mmCIF file of N, CA and C in Angstrom:
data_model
loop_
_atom_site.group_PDB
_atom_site.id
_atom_site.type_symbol
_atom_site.label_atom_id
_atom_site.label_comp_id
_atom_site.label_asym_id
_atom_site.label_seq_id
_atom_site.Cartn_x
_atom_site.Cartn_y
_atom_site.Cartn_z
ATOM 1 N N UNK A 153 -10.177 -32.658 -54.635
ATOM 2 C CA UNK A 153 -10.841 -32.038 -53.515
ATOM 3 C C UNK A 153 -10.808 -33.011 -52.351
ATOM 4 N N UNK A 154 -10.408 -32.629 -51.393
ATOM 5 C CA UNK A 154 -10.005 -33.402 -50.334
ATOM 6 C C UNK A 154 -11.369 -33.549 -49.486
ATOM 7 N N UNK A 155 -11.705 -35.087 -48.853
ATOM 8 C CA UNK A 155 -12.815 -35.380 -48.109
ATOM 9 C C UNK A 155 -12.338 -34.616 -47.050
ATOM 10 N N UNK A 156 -13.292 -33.873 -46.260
ATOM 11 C CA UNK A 156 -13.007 -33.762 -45.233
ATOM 12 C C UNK A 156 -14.282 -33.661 -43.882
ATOM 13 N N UNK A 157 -14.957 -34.776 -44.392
ATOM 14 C CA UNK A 157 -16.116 -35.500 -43.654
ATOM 15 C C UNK A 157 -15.837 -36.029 -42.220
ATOM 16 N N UNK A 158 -14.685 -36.379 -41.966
ATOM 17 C CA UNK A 158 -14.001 -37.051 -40.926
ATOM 18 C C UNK A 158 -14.094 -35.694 -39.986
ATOM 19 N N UNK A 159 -14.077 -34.616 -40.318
ATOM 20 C CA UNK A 159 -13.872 -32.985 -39.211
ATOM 21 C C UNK A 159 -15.358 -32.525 -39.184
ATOM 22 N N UNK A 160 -16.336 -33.069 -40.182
ATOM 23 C CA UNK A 160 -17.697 -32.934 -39.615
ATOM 24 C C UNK A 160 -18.459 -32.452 -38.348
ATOM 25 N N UNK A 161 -18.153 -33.607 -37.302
ATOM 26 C CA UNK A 161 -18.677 -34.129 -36.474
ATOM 27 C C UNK A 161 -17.527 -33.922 -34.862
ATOM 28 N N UNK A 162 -17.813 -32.930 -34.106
ATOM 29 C CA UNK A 162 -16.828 -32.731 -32.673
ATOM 30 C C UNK A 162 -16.380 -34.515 -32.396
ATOM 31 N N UNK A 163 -15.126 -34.248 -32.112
ATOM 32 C CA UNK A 163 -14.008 -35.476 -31.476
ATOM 33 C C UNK A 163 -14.078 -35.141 -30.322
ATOM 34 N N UNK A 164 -14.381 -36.593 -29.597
ATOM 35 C CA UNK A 164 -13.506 -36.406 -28.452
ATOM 36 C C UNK A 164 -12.137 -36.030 -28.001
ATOM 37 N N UNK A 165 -11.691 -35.851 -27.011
ATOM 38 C CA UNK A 165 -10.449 -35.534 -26.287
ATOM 39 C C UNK A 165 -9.479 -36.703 -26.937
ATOM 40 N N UNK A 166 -10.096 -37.367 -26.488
ATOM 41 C CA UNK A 166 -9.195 -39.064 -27.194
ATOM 42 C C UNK A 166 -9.237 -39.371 -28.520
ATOM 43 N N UNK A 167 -10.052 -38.765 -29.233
ATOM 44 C CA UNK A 167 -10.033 -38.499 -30.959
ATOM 45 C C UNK A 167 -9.259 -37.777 -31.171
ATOM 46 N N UNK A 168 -9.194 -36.687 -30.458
ATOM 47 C CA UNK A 168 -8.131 -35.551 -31.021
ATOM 48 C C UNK A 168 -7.036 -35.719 -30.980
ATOM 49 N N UNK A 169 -6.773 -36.513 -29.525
ATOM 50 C CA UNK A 169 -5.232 -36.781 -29.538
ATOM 51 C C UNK A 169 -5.131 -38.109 -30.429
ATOM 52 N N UNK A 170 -5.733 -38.654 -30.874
ATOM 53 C CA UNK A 170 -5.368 -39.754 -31.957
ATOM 54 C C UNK A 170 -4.814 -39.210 -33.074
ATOM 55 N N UNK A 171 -5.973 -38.111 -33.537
ATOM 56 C CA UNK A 171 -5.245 -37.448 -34.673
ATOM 57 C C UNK A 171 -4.232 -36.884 -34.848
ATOM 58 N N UNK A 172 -3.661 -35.722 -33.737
ATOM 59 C CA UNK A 172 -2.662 -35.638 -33.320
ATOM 60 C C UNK A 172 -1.018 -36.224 -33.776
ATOM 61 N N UNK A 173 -1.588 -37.452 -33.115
ATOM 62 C CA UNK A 173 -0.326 -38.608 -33.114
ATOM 63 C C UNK A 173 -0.205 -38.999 -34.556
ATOM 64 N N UNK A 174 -1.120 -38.669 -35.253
ATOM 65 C CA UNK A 174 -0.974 -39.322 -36.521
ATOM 66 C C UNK A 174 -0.506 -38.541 -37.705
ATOM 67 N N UNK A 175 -0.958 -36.769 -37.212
ATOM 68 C CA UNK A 175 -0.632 -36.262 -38.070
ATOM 69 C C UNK A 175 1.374 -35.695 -37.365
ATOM 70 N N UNK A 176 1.456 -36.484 -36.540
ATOM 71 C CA UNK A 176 3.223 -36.512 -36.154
ATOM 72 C C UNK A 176 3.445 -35.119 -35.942
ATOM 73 N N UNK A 177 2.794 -34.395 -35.704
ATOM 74 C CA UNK A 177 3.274 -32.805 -35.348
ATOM 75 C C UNK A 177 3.275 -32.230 -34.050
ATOM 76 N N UNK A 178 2.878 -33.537 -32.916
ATOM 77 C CA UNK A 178 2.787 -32.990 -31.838
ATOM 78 C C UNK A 178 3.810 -33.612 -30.497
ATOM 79 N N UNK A 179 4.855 -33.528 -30.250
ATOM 80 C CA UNK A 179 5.201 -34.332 -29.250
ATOM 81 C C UNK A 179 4.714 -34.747 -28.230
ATOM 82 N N UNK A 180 5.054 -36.167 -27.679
ATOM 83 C CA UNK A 180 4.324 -36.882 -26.587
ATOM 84 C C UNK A 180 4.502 -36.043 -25.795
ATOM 85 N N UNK A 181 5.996 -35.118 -24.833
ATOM 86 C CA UNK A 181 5.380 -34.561 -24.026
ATOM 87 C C UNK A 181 4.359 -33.520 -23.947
ATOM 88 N N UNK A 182 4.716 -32.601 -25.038
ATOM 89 C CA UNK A 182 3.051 -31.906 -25.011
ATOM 90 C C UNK A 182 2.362 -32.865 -24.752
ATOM 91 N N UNK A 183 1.426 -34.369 -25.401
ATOM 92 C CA UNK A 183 0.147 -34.633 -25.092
ATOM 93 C C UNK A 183 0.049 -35.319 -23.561
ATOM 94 N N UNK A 184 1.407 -35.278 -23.136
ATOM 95 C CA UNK A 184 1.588 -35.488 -21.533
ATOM 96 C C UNK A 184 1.208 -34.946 -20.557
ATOM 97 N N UNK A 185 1.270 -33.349 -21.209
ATOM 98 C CA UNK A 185 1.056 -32.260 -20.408
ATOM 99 C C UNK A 185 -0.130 -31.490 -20.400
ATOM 100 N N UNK A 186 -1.219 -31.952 -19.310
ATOM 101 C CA UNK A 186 -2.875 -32.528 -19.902
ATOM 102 C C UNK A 186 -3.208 -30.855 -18.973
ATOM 103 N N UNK A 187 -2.530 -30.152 -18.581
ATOM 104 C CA UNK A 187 -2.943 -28.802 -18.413
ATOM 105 C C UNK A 187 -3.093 -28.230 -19.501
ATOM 106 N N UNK A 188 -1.686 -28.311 -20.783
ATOM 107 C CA UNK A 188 -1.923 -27.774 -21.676
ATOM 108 C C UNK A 188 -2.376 -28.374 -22.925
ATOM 109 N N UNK A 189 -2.800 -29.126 -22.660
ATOM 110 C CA UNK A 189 -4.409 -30.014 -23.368
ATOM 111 C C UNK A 189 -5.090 -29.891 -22.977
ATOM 112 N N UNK A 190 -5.378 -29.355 -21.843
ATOM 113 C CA UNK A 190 -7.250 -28.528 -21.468
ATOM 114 C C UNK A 190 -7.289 -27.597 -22.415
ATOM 115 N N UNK A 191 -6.378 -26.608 -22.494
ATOM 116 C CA UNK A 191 -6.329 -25.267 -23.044
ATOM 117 C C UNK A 191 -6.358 -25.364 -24.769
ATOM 118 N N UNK A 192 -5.626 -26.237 -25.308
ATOM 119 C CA UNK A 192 -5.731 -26.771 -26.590
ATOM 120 C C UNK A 192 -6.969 -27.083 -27.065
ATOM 121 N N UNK A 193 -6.934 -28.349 -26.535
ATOM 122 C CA UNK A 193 -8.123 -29.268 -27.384
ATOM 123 C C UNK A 193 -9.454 -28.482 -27.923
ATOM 124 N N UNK A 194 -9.915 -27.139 -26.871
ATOM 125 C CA UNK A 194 -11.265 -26.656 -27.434
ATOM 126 C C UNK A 194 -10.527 -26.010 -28.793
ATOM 127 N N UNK A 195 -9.422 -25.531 -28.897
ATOM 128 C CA UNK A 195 -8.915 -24.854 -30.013
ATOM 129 C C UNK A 195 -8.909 -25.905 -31.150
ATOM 130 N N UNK A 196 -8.339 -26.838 -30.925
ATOM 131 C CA UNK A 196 -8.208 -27.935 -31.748
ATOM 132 C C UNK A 196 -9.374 -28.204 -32.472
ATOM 133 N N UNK A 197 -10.309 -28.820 -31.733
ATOM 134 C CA UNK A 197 -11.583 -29.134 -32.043
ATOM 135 C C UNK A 197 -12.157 -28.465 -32.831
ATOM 136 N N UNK A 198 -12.126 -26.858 -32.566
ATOM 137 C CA UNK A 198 -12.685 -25.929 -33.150
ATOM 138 C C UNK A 198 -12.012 -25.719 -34.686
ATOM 139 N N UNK A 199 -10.743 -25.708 -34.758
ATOM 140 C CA UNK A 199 -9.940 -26.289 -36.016
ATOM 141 C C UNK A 199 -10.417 -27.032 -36.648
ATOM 142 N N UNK A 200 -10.872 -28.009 -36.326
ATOM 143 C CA UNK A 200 -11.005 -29.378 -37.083
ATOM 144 C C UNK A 200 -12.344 -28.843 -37.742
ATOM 145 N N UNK A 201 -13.779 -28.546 -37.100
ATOM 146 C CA UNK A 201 -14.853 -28.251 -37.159
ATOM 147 C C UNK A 201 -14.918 -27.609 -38.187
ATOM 148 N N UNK A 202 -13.599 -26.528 -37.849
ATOM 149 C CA UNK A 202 -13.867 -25.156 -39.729
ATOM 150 C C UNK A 202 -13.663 -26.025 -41.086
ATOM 151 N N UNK A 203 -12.297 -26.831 -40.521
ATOM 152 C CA UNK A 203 -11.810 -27.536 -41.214
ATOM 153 C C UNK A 203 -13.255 -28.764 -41.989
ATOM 154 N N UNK A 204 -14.027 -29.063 -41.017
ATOM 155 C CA UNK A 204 -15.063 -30.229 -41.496
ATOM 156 C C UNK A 204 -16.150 -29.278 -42.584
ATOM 157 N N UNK A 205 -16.388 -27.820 -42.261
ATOM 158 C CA UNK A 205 -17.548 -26.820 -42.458
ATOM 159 C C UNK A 205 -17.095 -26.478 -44.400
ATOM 160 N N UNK A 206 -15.651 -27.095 -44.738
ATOM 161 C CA UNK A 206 -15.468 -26.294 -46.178
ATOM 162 C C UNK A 206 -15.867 -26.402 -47.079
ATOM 163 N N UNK A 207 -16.665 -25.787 -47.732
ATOM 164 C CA UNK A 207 -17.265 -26.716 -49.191
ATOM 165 C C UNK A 207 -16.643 -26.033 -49.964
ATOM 166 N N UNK A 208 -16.331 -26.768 -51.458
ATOM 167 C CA UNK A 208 -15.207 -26.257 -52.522
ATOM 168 C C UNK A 208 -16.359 -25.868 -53.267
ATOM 169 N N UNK A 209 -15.744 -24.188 -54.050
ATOM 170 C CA UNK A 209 -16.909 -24.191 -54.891
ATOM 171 C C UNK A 209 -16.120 -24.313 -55.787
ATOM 172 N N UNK A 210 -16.571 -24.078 -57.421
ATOM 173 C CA UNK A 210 -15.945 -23.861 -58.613
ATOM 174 C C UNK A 210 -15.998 -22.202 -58.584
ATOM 175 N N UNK A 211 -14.585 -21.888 -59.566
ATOM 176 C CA UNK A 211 -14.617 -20.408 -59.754
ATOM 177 C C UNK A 211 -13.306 -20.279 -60.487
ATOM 178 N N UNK A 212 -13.206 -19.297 -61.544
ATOM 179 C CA UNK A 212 -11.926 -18.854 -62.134
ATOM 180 C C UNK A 212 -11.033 -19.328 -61.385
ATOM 181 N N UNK A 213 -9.515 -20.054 -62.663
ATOM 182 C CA UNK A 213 -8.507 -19.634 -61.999
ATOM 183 C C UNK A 213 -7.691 -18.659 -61.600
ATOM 184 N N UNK A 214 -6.932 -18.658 -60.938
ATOM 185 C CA UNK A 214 -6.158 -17.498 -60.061
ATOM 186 C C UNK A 214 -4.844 -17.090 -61.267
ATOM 187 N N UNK A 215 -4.942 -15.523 -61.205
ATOM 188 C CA UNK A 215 -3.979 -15.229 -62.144
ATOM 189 C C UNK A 215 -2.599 -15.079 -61.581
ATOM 190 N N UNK A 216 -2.259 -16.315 -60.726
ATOM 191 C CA UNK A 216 -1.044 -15.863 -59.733
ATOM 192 C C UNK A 216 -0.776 -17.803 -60.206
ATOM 193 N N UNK A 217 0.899 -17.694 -60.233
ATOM 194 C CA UNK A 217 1.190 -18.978 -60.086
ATOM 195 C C UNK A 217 0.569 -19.490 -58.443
ATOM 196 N N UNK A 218 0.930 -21.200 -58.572
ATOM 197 C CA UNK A 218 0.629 -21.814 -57.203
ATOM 198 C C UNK A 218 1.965 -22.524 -57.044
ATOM 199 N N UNK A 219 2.299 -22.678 -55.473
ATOM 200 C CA UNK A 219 3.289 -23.430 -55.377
ATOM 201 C C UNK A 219 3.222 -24.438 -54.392
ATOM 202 N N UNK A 220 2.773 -25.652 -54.281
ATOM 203 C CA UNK A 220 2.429 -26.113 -53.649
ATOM 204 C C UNK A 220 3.671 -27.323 -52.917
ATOM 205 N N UNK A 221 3.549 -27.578 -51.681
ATOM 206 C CA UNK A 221 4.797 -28.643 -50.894
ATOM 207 C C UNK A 221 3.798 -29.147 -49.930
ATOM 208 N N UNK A 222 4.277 -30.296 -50.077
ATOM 209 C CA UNK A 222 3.940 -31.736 -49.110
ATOM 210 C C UNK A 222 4.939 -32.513 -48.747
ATOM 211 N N UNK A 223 4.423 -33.507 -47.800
ATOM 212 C CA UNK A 223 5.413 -34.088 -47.192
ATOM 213 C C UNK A 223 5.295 -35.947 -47.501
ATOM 214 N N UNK A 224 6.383 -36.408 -48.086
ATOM 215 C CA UNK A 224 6.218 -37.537 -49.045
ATOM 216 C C UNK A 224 5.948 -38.542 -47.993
ATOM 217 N N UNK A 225 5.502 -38.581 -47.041
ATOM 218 C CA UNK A 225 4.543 -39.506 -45.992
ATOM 219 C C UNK A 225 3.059 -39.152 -45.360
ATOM 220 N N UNK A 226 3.079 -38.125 -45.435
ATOM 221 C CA UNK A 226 1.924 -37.185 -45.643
ATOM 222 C C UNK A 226 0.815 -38.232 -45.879
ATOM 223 N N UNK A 227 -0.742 -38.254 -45.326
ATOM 224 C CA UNK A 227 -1.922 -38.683 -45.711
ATOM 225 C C UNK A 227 -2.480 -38.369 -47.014
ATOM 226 N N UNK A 228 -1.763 -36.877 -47.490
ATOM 227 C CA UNK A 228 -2.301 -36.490 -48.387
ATOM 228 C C UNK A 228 -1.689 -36.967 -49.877
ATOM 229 N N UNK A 229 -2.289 -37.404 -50.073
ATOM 230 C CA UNK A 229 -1.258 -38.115 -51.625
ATOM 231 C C UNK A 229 -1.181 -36.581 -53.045
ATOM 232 N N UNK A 230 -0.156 -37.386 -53.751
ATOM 233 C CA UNK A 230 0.500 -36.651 -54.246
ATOM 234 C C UNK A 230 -0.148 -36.007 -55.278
ATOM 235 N N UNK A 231 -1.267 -36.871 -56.083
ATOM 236 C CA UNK A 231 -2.343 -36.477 -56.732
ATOM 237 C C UNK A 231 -3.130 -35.616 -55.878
ATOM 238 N N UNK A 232 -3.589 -35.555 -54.725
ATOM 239 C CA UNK A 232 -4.479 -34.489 -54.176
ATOM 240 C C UNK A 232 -4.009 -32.932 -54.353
ATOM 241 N N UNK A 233 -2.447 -33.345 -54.320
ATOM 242 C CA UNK A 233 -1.972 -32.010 -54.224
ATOM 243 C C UNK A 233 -1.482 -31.393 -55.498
ATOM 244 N N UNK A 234 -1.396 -32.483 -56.650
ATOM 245 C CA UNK A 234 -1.944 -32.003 -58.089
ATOM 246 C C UNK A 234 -2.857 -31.575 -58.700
ATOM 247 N N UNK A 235 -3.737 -31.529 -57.936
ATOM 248 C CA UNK A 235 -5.318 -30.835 -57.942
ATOM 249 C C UNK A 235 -5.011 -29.377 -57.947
ATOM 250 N N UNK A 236 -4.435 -29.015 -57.168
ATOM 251 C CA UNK A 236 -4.253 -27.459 -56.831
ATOM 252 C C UNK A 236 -4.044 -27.017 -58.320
ATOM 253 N N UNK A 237 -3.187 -27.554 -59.147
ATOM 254 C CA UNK A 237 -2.831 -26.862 -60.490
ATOM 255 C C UNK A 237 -3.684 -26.230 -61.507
ATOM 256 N N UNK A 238 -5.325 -27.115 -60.914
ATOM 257 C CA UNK A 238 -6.314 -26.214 -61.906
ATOM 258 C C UNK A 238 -7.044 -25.393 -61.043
ATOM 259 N N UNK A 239 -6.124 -24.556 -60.265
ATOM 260 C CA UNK A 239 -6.723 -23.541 -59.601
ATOM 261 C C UNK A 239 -5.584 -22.160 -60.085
ATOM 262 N N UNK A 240 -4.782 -22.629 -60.858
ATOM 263 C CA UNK A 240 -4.348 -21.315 -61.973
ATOM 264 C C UNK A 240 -3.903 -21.494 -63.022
ATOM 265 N N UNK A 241 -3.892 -20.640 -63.450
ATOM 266 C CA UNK A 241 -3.812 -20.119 -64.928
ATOM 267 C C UNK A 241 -2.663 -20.136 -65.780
ATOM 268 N N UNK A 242 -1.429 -19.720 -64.693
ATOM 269 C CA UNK A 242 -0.583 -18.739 -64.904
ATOM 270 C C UNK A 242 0.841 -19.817 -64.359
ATOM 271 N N UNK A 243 0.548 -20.344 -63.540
ATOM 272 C CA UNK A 243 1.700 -21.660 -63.519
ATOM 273 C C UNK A 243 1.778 -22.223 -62.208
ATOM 274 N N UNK A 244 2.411 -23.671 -61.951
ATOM 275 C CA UNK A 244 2.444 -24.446 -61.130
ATOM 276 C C UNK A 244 3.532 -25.121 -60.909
ATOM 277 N N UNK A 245 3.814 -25.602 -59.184
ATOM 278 C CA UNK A 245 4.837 -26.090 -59.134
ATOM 279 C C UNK A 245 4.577 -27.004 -58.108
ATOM 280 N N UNK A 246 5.111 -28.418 -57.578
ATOM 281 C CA UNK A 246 5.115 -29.087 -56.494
ATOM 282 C C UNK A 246 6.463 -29.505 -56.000
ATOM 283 N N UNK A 247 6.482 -29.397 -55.267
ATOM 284 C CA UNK A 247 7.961 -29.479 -54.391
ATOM 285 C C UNK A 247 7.533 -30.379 -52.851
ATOM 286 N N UNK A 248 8.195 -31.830 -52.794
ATOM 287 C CA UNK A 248 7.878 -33.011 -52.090
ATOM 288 C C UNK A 248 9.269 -33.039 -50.826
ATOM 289 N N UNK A 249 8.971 -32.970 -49.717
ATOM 290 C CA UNK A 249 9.670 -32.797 -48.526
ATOM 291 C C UNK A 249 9.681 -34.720 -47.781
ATOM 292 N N UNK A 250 10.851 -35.218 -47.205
ATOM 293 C CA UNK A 250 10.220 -36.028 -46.427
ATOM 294 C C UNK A 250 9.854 -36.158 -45.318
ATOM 295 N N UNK A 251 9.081 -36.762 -45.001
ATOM 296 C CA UNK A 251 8.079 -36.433 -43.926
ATOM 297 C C UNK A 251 6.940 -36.273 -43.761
ATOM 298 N N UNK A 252 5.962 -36.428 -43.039
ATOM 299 C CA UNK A 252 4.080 -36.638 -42.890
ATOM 300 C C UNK A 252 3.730 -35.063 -42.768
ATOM 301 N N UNK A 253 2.733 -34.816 -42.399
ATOM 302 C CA UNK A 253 2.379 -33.422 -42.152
ATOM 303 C C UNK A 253 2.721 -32.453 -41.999
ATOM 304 N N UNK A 254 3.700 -32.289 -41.159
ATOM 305 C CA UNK A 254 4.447 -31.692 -40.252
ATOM 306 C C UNK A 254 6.058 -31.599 -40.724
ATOM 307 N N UNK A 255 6.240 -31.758 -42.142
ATOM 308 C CA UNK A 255 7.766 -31.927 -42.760
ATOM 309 C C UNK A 255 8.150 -30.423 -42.241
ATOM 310 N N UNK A 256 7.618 -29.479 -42.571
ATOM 311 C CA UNK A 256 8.587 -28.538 -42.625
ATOM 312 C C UNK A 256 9.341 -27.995 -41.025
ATOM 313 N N UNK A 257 8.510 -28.690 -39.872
ATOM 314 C CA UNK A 257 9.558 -28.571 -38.750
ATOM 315 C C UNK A 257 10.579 -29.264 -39.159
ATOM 316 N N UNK A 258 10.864 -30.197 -39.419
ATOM 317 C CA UNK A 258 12.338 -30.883 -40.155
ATOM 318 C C UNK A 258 12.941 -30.323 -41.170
ATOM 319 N N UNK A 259 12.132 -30.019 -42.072
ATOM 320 C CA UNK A 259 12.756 -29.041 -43.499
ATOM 321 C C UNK A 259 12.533 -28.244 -43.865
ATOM 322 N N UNK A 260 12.876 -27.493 -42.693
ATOM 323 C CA UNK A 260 12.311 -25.645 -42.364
ATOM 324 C C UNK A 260 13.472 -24.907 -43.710
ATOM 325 N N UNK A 261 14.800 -25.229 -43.505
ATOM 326 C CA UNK A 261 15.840 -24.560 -44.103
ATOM 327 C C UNK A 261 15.320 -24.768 -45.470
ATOM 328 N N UNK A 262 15.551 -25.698 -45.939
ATOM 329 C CA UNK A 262 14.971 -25.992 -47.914
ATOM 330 C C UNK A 262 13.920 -25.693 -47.918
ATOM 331 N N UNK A 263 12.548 -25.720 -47.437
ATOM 332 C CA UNK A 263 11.426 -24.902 -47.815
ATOM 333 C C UNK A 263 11.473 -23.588 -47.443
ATOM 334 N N UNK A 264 12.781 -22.512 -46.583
ATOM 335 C CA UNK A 264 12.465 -21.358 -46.816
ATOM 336 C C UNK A 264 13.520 -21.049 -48.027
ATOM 337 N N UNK A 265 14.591 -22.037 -48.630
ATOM 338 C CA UNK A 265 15.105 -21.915 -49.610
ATOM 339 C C UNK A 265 14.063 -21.377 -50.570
ATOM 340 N N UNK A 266 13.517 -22.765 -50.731
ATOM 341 C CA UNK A 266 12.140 -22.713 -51.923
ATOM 342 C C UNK A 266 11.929 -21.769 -52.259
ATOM 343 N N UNK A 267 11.453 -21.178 -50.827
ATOM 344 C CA UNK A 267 10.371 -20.051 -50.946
ATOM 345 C C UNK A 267 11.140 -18.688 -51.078
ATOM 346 N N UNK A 268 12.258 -18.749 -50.800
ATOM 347 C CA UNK A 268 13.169 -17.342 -51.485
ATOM 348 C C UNK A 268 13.305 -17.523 -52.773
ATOM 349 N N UNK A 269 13.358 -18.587 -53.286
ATOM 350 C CA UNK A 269 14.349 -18.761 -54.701
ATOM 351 C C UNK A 269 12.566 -18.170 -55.494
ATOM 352 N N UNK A 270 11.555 -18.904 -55.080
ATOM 353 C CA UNK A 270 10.359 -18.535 -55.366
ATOM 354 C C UNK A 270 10.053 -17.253 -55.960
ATOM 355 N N UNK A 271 9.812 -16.621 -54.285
ATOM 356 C CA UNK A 271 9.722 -15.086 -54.752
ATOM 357 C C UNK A 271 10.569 -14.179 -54.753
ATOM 358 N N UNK A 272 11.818 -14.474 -55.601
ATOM 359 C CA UNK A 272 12.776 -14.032 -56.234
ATOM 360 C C UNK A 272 12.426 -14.012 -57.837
ATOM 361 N N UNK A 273 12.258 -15.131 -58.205
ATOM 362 C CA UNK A 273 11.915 -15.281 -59.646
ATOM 363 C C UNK A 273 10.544 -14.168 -59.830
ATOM 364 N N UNK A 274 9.516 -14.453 -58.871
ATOM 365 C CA UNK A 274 8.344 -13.647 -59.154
ATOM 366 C C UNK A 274 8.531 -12.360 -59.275
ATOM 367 N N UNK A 275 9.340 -11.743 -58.417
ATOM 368 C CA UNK A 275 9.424 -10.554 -58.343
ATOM 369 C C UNK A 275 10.520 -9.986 -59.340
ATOM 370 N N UNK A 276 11.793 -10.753 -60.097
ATOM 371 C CA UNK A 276 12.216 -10.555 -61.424
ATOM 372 C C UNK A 276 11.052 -10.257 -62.308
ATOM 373 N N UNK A 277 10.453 -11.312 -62.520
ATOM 374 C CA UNK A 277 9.273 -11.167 -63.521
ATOM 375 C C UNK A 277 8.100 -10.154 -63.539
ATOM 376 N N UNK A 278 8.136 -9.602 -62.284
ATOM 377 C CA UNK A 278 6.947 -8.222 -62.089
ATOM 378 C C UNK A 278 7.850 -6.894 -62.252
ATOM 379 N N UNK A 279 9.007 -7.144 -62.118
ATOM 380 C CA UNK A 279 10.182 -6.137 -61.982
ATOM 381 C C UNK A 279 10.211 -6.186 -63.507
ATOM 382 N N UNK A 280 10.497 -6.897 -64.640
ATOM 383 C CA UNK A 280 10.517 -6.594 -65.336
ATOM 384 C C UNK A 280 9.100 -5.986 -66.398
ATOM 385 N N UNK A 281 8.109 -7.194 -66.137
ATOM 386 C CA UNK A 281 6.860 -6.853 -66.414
ATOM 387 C C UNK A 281 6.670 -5.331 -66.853
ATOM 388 N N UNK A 282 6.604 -4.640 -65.056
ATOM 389 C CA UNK A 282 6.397 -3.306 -65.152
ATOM 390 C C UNK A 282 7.292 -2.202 -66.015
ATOM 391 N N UNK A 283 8.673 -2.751 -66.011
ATOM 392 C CA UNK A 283 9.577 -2.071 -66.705
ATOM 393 C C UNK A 283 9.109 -1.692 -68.133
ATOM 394 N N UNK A 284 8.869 -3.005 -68.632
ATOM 395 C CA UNK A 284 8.313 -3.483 -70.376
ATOM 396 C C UNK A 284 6.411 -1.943 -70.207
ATOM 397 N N UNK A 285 6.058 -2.098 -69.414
ATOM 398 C CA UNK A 285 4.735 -1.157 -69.640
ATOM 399 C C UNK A 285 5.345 0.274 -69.156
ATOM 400 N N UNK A 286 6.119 0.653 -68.655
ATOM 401 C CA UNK A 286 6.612 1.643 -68.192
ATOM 402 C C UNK A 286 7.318 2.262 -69.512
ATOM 403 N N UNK A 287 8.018 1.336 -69.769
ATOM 404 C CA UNK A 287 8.386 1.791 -71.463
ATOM 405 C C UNK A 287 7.717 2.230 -72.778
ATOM 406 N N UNK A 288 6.937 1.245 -72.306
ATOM 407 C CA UNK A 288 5.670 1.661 -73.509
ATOM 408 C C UNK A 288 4.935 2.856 -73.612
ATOM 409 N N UNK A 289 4.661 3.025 -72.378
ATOM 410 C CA UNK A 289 4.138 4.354 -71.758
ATOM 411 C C UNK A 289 4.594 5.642 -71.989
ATOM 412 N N UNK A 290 6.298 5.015 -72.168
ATOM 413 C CA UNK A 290 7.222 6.726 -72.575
ATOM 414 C C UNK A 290 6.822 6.623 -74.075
ATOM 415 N N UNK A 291 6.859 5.222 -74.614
ATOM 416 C CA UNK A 291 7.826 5.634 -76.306
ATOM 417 C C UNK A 291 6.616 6.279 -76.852
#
């Protein structure tokens, strides 16, 4: 379960763009362009805030696999995102990109690979699923 005590508490303008820079997803000229950082930052802020407001509860796992991707520079370590796995039942996968936060602007193409090859398999498996009860149903 990820702290997320640090989004608690409203950032300044100059907090935000710290974070920003850190989570590498924003180019300098955007944070150059301080018109459209007026217009941002309350959004931002307000992001962060939901983001600070989450409390994890406990509850069943999910009868749906999980598939989870990060980015192997990422803040978030690799164990955090092995956590996700006891949130189902039914199966798990992690798939590691390089790059901090923000990998998949760089590895847009292989994570929409992923994610076809993904729900391709799923939908074999519901495709057949239903077939197997559909059958049953006649015999």
């Amino acid at each position: 379960r990820r702290d997320v005590s640090e989004y608690v508490a409203a950032k300044t303008d100059a907090q935000l763009i710290d974070r920003l820079r850190t989570l590498k997803g924003t180019s300098e000229n955007v944070i150059a362009n301080q018109e459209l950082m007026q217009l941002m930052l309350p959004i931002l802020r307000a992001d962060f805030l939901l983001c600070g407001s989450f409390v994890y509860g406990v509850r069943e796992p999910l009868s749906v696999p999980i598939h989870v991707f990060g980015g192997k520079q990422d803040s978030i370590s690799v164990e955090e995102l092995l956590d996700w796995q006891e949130e189902t039942r039914t199966g798990f996968s992690l798939d590691m990109f390089e790059g901090h936060h923000f990998y998949l602007v760089d590895e847009q193409t292989q994570l929409l690979r992923l994610l076809r090859r993904y729900c391709e398999q799923h939908l074999a498996r519901w495709r057949n699923s239903t077939s197997r009860q559909m059958n049953r149903a006649a015999g």
